[in-house]
């Protein structure tokens, strides 16, 4: 299918790698003009060069600065004349329990993963109101609702992002601005491969082996590829989802429906109640 985003102007944060780069590619295929932002200009430019000339504008910026958030929104207005879609995708995921994690690290994760989307929405919403509406898509995580050991800051930032999205959907629905959250489970991107490198080493296997272990109890038994997340982001950006706001979509291969007690029983080769 193509043309589902014809005439729309979108701003995607963290657009130089992983999910953000795939969202940009899919948005352009569907007819949108896209501004991609992130901290590393060379990666953003590589994405832009891989797409048709004139469809993508690159803007280097940090989502945790309000000045830079406003400059990113201005870049979209300059490039496309308006802003229809904001995808808050930039994020980081360093680990560390409450006692271990340095306070500065906690603050940085909250600044990028939670305050970043707040600043981007604060900069974008006045223009969306003037434009008669818009769609905001916030990328949270399965970790917002199911916990991974030693990830308190990441989990808190992503759980907070669900609350922030719902509050925004409530306050700006009357202006025809929709806000929805997508919670991916593991997706094969730089972020996941980096997180799995240690597991692969300790299991004496490669990334593929580590991912098999990681997804052993996930109903679909594998991580997603980025394009399996992009489909719903295109849908939420498009007018096909025009009555959808305040929702949280789990794209996790079924991970969030699994009871860990049942998974432990089945990993011992048993069924619940003792039968094989
Ligand atoms: P990634 O590391 O490839 O992408 C994150 C992007 O955010 C990078 O391009 C990075 O440069 C950018 N970024 C980081 N800090 C920034 C800042 N201060 N300002 C601007 N840009 C900044 O990882 P990804 O897997 O593509 O992750 C994209 C989003 O999806 C993240 O929010 C992540 O938490 C979420 N997510 C990923 C997975 C997964 O398994 N890959 C699972 C659940 C949720």
Short mmCIF file of C-alpha atoms and ligand atoms in Angstrom, two decimals:
data_model
loop_
_atom_site.label_atom_id
_atom_site.label_comp_id
_atom_site.label_asym_id
_atom_site.label_seq_id
_atom_site.Cartn_x
_atom_site.Cartn_y
_atom_site.Cartn_z
CA UNK A 1 0.00 0.00 0.00
CA UNK A 2 1.21 3.57 -0.55
CA UNK A 3 -0.05 7.12 -0.25
CA UNK A 4 -1.52 6.68 3.23
CA UNK A 5 0.48 9.71 4.44
CA UNK A 6 0.19 11.83 1.29
CA UNK A 7 0.51 15.54 2.09
CA UNK A 8 1.58 14.98 5.70
CA UNK A 9 4.65 16.48 7.35
CA UNK A 10 6.25 14.39 10.10
CA UNK A 11 9.01 14.93 12.64
CA UNK A 12 10.79 11.80 13.91
CA UNK A 13 13.29 11.99 16.78
CA UNK A 14 16.18 9.52 16.90
CA UNK A 15 15.74 9.07 13.14
CA UNK A 16 19.34 8.18 12.29
CA UNK A 17 19.27 4.55 13.47
CA UNK A 18 17.09 1.53 14.26
CA UNK A 19 13.36 2.09 14.55
CA UNK A 20 13.50 5.82 13.80
CA UNK A 21 15.31 5.24 10.48
CA UNK A 22 12.75 2.58 9.51
CA UNK A 23 9.84 4.88 10.43
CA UNK A 24 11.38 7.55 8.15
CA UNK A 25 11.68 5.09 5.26
CA UNK A 26 8.06 3.89 5.66
CA UNK A 27 6.69 7.42 6.07
CA UNK A 28 8.39 8.51 2.81
CA UNK A 29 7.07 5.41 0.99
CA UNK A 30 3.58 6.40 2.16
CA UNK A 31 3.94 9.93 0.77
CA UNK A 32 5.00 12.02 3.79
CA UNK A 33 7.70 14.69 3.97
CA UNK A 34 9.88 13.85 6.96
CA UNK A 35 12.28 15.69 9.24
CA UNK A 36 14.61 13.34 11.09
CA UNK A 37 16.48 14.57 14.14
CA UNK A 38 19.12 13.09 16.39
CA UNK A 39 22.50 13.79 17.86
CA UNK A 40 24.72 12.22 15.17
CA UNK A 41 24.53 14.15 11.89
CA UNK A 42 26.45 11.57 9.80
CA UNK A 43 23.93 8.81 10.63
CA UNK A 44 20.98 11.09 9.88
CA UNK A 45 22.54 12.05 6.53
CA UNK A 46 23.04 8.42 5.58
CA UNK A 47 19.31 7.78 6.11
CA UNK A 48 18.39 10.89 4.08
CA UNK A 49 20.72 9.86 1.22
CA UNK A 50 19.04 6.44 1.04
CA UNK A 51 15.64 8.08 0.35
CA UNK A 52 14.40 10.13 -2.64
CA UNK A 53 15.78 13.68 -2.82
CA UNK A 54 13.52 16.35 -1.32
CA UNK A 55 11.58 13.93 0.94
CA UNK A 56 13.77 14.09 4.06
CA UNK A 57 15.32 16.99 5.95
CA UNK A 58 18.04 16.36 8.52
CA UNK A 59 18.28 18.40 11.72
CA UNK A 60 20.84 17.68 14.41
CA UNK A 61 19.51 18.23 17.92
CA UNK A 62 19.09 16.89 21.44
CA UNK A 63 15.54 16.23 22.66
CA UNK A 64 16.45 17.03 26.27
CA UNK A 65 16.91 20.75 25.46
CA UNK A 66 13.77 22.89 25.00
CA UNK A 67 15.69 25.34 22.79
CA UNK A 68 16.68 22.46 20.49
CA UNK A 69 13.19 20.92 20.60
CA UNK A 70 11.76 24.26 19.40
CA UNK A 71 14.43 24.44 16.68
CA UNK A 72 13.47 20.92 15.47
CA UNK A 73 9.80 21.93 15.22
CA UNK A 74 10.82 25.14 13.39
CA UNK A 75 12.84 23.01 10.95
CA UNK A 76 9.73 20.93 10.18
CA UNK A 77 7.65 24.10 9.64
CA UNK A 78 10.33 25.52 7.36
CA UNK A 79 10.68 22.26 5.38
CA UNK A 80 7.02 21.26 5.11
CA UNK A 81 5.08 24.45 5.97
CA UNK A 82 3.23 22.71 8.86
CA UNK A 83 3.55 19.79 11.29
CA UNK A 84 1.01 16.93 11.18
CA UNK A 85 2.84 14.09 12.94
CA UNK A 86 5.36 13.94 15.79
CA UNK A 87 7.04 10.62 16.58
CA UNK A 88 8.93 10.69 19.89
CA UNK A 89 11.27 7.79 19.29
CA UNK A 90 14.67 8.90 20.71
CA UNK A 91 15.66 6.91 23.77
CA UNK A 92 18.48 5.33 25.75
CA UNK A 93 18.53 2.25 28.00
CA UNK A 94 21.49 2.06 30.43
CA UNK A 95 21.08 -0.47 33.27
CA UNK A 96 21.65 -0.30 37.04
CA UNK A 97 19.52 -1.04 40.12
CA UNK A 98 18.30 1.81 42.32
CA UNK A 99 21.36 1.55 44.57
CA UNK A 100 23.87 1.07 41.74
CA UNK A 101 22.77 3.64 39.21
CA UNK A 102 24.55 7.00 39.51
CA UNK A 103 22.06 9.84 40.10
CA UNK A 104 23.34 11.65 36.96
CA UNK A 105 22.62 8.51 34.89
CA UNK A 106 19.07 8.26 36.30
CA UNK A 107 18.55 11.94 35.47
CA UNK A 108 19.89 11.53 31.93
CA UNK A 109 17.55 8.61 31.17
CA UNK A 110 14.54 10.55 32.49
CA UNK A 111 15.68 13.70 30.61
CA UNK A 112 15.88 11.89 27.25
CA UNK A 113 13.11 9.25 27.51
CA UNK A 114 10.43 11.21 29.38
CA UNK A 115 11.25 14.93 29.52
CA UNK A 116 12.35 14.77 25.84
CA UNK A 117 8.86 13.80 24.57
CA UNK A 118 7.34 16.41 26.93
CA UNK A 119 9.58 19.15 25.48
CA UNK A 120 8.93 18.03 21.91
CA UNK A 121 5.15 18.06 22.49
CA UNK A 122 5.38 21.42 24.27
CA UNK A 123 7.11 22.84 21.17
CA UNK A 124 4.88 21.07 18.60
CA UNK A 125 1.34 21.29 20.01
CA UNK A 126 0.79 25.06 19.55
CA UNK A 127 1.56 24.61 15.82
CA UNK A 128 -0.68 21.54 15.57
CA UNK A 129 -3.52 23.55 17.15
CA UNK A 130 -3.04 26.31 14.55
CA UNK A 131 -3.00 23.62 11.84
CA UNK A 132 -6.34 22.13 12.98
CA UNK A 133 -4.94 18.96 14.56
CA UNK A 134 -2.18 16.39 14.54
CA UNK A 135 -1.04 12.94 15.59
CA UNK A 136 1.60 12.26 18.27
CA UNK A 137 3.10 8.80 18.57
CA UNK A 138 5.27 8.08 21.59
CA UNK A 139 7.53 5.05 21.54
CA UNK A 140 7.59 3.48 25.01
CA UNK A 141 8.45 -0.19 25.64
CA UNK A 142 7.26 -3.50 27.02
CA UNK A 143 9.47 -2.42 29.96
CA UNK A 144 6.80 0.18 30.82
CA UNK A 145 4.49 -2.60 32.00
CA UNK A 146 6.75 -5.65 32.62
CA UNK A 147 10.05 -5.26 34.44
CA UNK A 148 13.52 -6.31 33.36
CA UNK A 149 16.02 -6.74 36.22
CA UNK A 150 18.23 -3.68 36.88
CA UNK A 151 16.32 -1.30 34.58
CA UNK A 152 14.45 1.00 37.03
CA UNK A 153 15.16 4.27 35.22
CA UNK A 154 14.23 2.91 31.79
CA UNK A 155 11.02 1.30 33.14
CA UNK A 156 10.05 4.43 35.08
CA UNK A 157 10.70 6.67 32.06
CA UNK A 158 8.62 4.49 29.73
CA UNK A 159 5.78 3.98 32.25
CA UNK A 160 5.77 7.76 32.73
CA UNK A 161 5.55 8.18 28.96
CA UNK A 162 2.28 6.20 28.92
CA UNK A 163 0.81 8.53 31.58
CA UNK A 164 2.10 11.62 29.77
CA UNK A 165 0.58 10.42 26.49
CA UNK A 166 -2.81 9.73 28.05
CA UNK A 167 -2.83 13.15 29.77
CA UNK A 168 -1.95 14.81 26.44
CA UNK A 169 -4.68 12.87 24.62
CA UNK A 170 -7.19 14.13 27.20
CA UNK A 171 -6.11 17.77 27.16
CA UNK A 172 -5.72 18.18 23.39
CA UNK A 173 -8.43 15.89 22.02
CA UNK A 174 -10.74 18.92 21.72
CA UNK A 175 -8.16 20.42 19.32
CA UNK A 176 -8.19 17.28 17.14
CA UNK A 177 -4.73 16.29 18.38
CA UNK A 178 -4.39 12.56 18.98
CA UNK A 179 -1.69 10.99 21.18
CA UNK A 180 -0.99 7.26 21.30
CA UNK A 181 1.77 5.04 22.69
CA UNK A 182 3.44 2.04 21.08
CA UNK A 183 5.21 -0.45 23.38
CA UNK A 184 7.59 -2.69 21.44
CA UNK A 185 9.05 -5.85 22.94
CA UNK A 186 12.57 -6.76 21.77
CA UNK A 187 13.31 -5.41 18.27
CA UNK A 188 16.49 -6.19 16.33
CA UNK A 189 18.20 -2.79 16.38
CA UNK A 190 21.55 -1.42 17.50
CA UNK A 191 20.06 -0.85 20.99
CA UNK A 192 19.02 -4.51 21.43
CA UNK A 193 22.21 -5.97 19.93
CA UNK A 194 24.27 -3.78 22.26
CA UNK A 195 22.22 -4.96 25.26
CA UNK A 196 22.54 -8.62 24.18
CA UNK A 197 26.31 -8.59 23.54
CA UNK A 198 27.07 -9.47 27.19
CA UNK A 199 24.52 -12.31 27.23
CA UNK A 200 25.97 -13.75 24.01
CA UNK A 201 29.44 -13.68 25.55
CA UNK A 202 28.38 -15.33 28.80
CA UNK A 203 26.46 -18.07 26.92
CA UNK A 204 29.41 -18.52 24.57
CA UNK A 205 27.17 -17.95 21.56
CA UNK A 206 26.43 -15.26 18.97
CA UNK A 207 23.71 -12.58 18.99
CA UNK A 208 21.27 -15.00 17.31
CA UNK A 209 21.82 -17.53 20.14
CA UNK A 210 21.37 -14.83 22.77
CA UNK A 211 18.13 -13.69 21.11
CA UNK A 212 16.83 -17.29 21.13
CA UNK A 213 17.43 -17.42 24.88
CA UNK A 214 15.86 -13.98 25.35
CA UNK A 215 12.67 -14.93 23.54
CA UNK A 216 12.34 -18.52 24.79
CA UNK A 217 9.07 -17.81 26.62
CA UNK A 218 7.69 -15.25 24.17
CA UNK A 219 4.73 -16.79 22.27
CA UNK A 220 6.19 -15.83 18.85
CA UNK A 221 9.69 -17.04 19.99
CA UNK A 222 11.65 -14.24 18.31
CA UNK A 223 12.34 -10.51 18.44
CA UNK A 224 10.59 -8.18 15.99
CA UNK A 225 12.24 -6.61 12.98
CA UNK A 226 11.89 -2.80 12.79
CA UNK A 227 9.35 -2.99 9.94
CA UNK A 228 7.04 -4.99 12.22
CA UNK A 229 6.80 -1.91 14.46
CA UNK A 230 6.67 0.66 11.64
CA UNK A 231 3.31 -0.61 10.34
CA UNK A 232 1.38 0.52 13.41
CA UNK A 233 3.28 3.82 13.55
CA UNK A 234 2.22 4.54 9.93
CA UNK A 235 -1.36 3.60 10.87
CA UNK A 236 -1.36 5.91 13.93
CA UNK A 237 0.11 8.74 11.82
CA UNK A 238 -2.54 8.29 9.11
CA UNK A 239 -6.19 9.32 9.01
CA UNK A 240 -7.12 5.62 9.19
CA UNK A 241 -6.73 5.94 12.97
CA UNK A 242 -8.67 9.22 13.20
CA UNK A 243 -10.85 8.08 16.14
CA UNK A 244 -7.98 6.52 18.10
CA UNK A 245 -6.36 8.45 20.93
CA UNK A 246 -4.93 7.73 24.37
CA UNK A 247 -4.26 4.09 23.47
CA UNK A 248 -1.31 1.84 24.36
CA UNK A 249 -0.45 -0.80 21.75
CA UNK A 250 1.67 -3.76 22.81
CA UNK A 251 3.86 -5.01 19.93
CA UNK A 252 5.71 -7.66 21.86
CA UNK A 253 5.14 -11.02 20.16
CA UNK A 254 2.76 -11.81 23.03
CA UNK A 255 5.41 -11.38 25.77
CA UNK A 256 3.08 -9.36 28.02
CA UNK A 257 0.50 -12.16 28.26
CA UNK A 258 2.96 -14.71 29.67
CA UNK A 259 2.79 -15.68 33.36
CA UNK A 260 6.42 -16.18 34.54
CA UNK A 261 5.27 -18.93 36.95
CA UNK A 262 3.87 -20.92 34.02
CA UNK A 263 7.02 -20.26 31.99
CA UNK A 264 9.13 -21.64 34.87
CA UNK A 265 7.01 -24.80 35.02
CA UNK A 266 7.24 -25.36 31.26
CA UNK A 267 11.00 -24.73 31.27
CA UNK A 268 11.26 -27.70 33.67
CA UNK A 269 9.51 -29.79 30.97
CA UNK A 270 6.21 -29.95 32.88
CA UNK A 271 2.67 -28.76 32.40
CA UNK A 272 0.77 -26.97 35.16
CA UNK A 273 -0.51 -29.53 37.70
CA UNK A 274 2.47 -31.84 37.22
CA UNK A 275 1.69 -33.55 33.90
CA UNK A 276 4.34 -33.87 31.19
P1 LIG B 1 18.59 3.10 18.74
O1 LIG B 1 19.61 3.22 19.80
O2 LIG B 1 18.97 2.61 17.39
O3 LIG B 1 17.78 4.47 18.54
C1 LIG B 1 17.66 5.47 19.50
C2 LIG B 1 17.95 6.78 18.81
O4 LIG B 1 17.74 7.85 19.74
C3 LIG B 1 19.42 6.87 18.35
O5 LIG B 1 19.46 7.31 17.01
C4 LIG B 1 20.03 7.91 19.28
O6 LIG B 1 21.08 8.64 18.69
C5 LIG B 1 18.80 8.78 19.55
N1 LIG B 1 18.98 9.60 20.75
C6 LIG B 1 19.42 9.19 21.96
N2 LIG B 1 19.46 10.23 22.80
C7 LIG B 1 19.03 11.32 22.11
C8 LIG B 1 18.86 12.69 22.42
N3 LIG B 1 19.17 13.18 23.63
N4 LIG B 1 18.39 13.52 21.47
C9 LIG B 1 18.10 13.07 20.24
N5 LIG B 1 18.25 11.78 19.87
C10 LIG B 1 18.71 10.92 20.80
O7 LIG B 1 17.45 2.17 19.36
P2 LIG B 1 16.03 1.70 18.82
O8 LIG B 1 15.92 0.30 19.20
O9 LIG B 1 15.79 2.13 17.43
O10 LIG B 1 15.10 2.54 19.83
C11 LIG B 1 14.13 3.47 19.41
C12 LIG B 1 13.10 3.60 20.52
O11 LIG B 1 12.43 2.35 20.70
C13 LIG B 1 13.69 3.97 21.89
O12 LIG B 1 12.87 4.92 22.54
C14 LIG B 1 13.66 2.65 22.64
O13 LIG B 1 13.57 2.83 24.04
C15 LIG B 1 12.42 2.00 22.06
N6 LIG B 1 12.41 0.53 22.19
C16 LIG B 1 13.35 -0.23 21.56
C17 LIG B 1 13.29 -1.62 21.74
C18 LIG B 1 14.30 -2.55 21.10
O14 LIG B 1 14.33 -3.74 21.46
N7 LIG B 1 15.10 -2.12 20.17
C19 LIG B 1 12.27 -2.19 22.51
C20 LIG B 1 11.35 -1.36 23.13
C21 LIG B 1 11.41 0.01 22.95
#
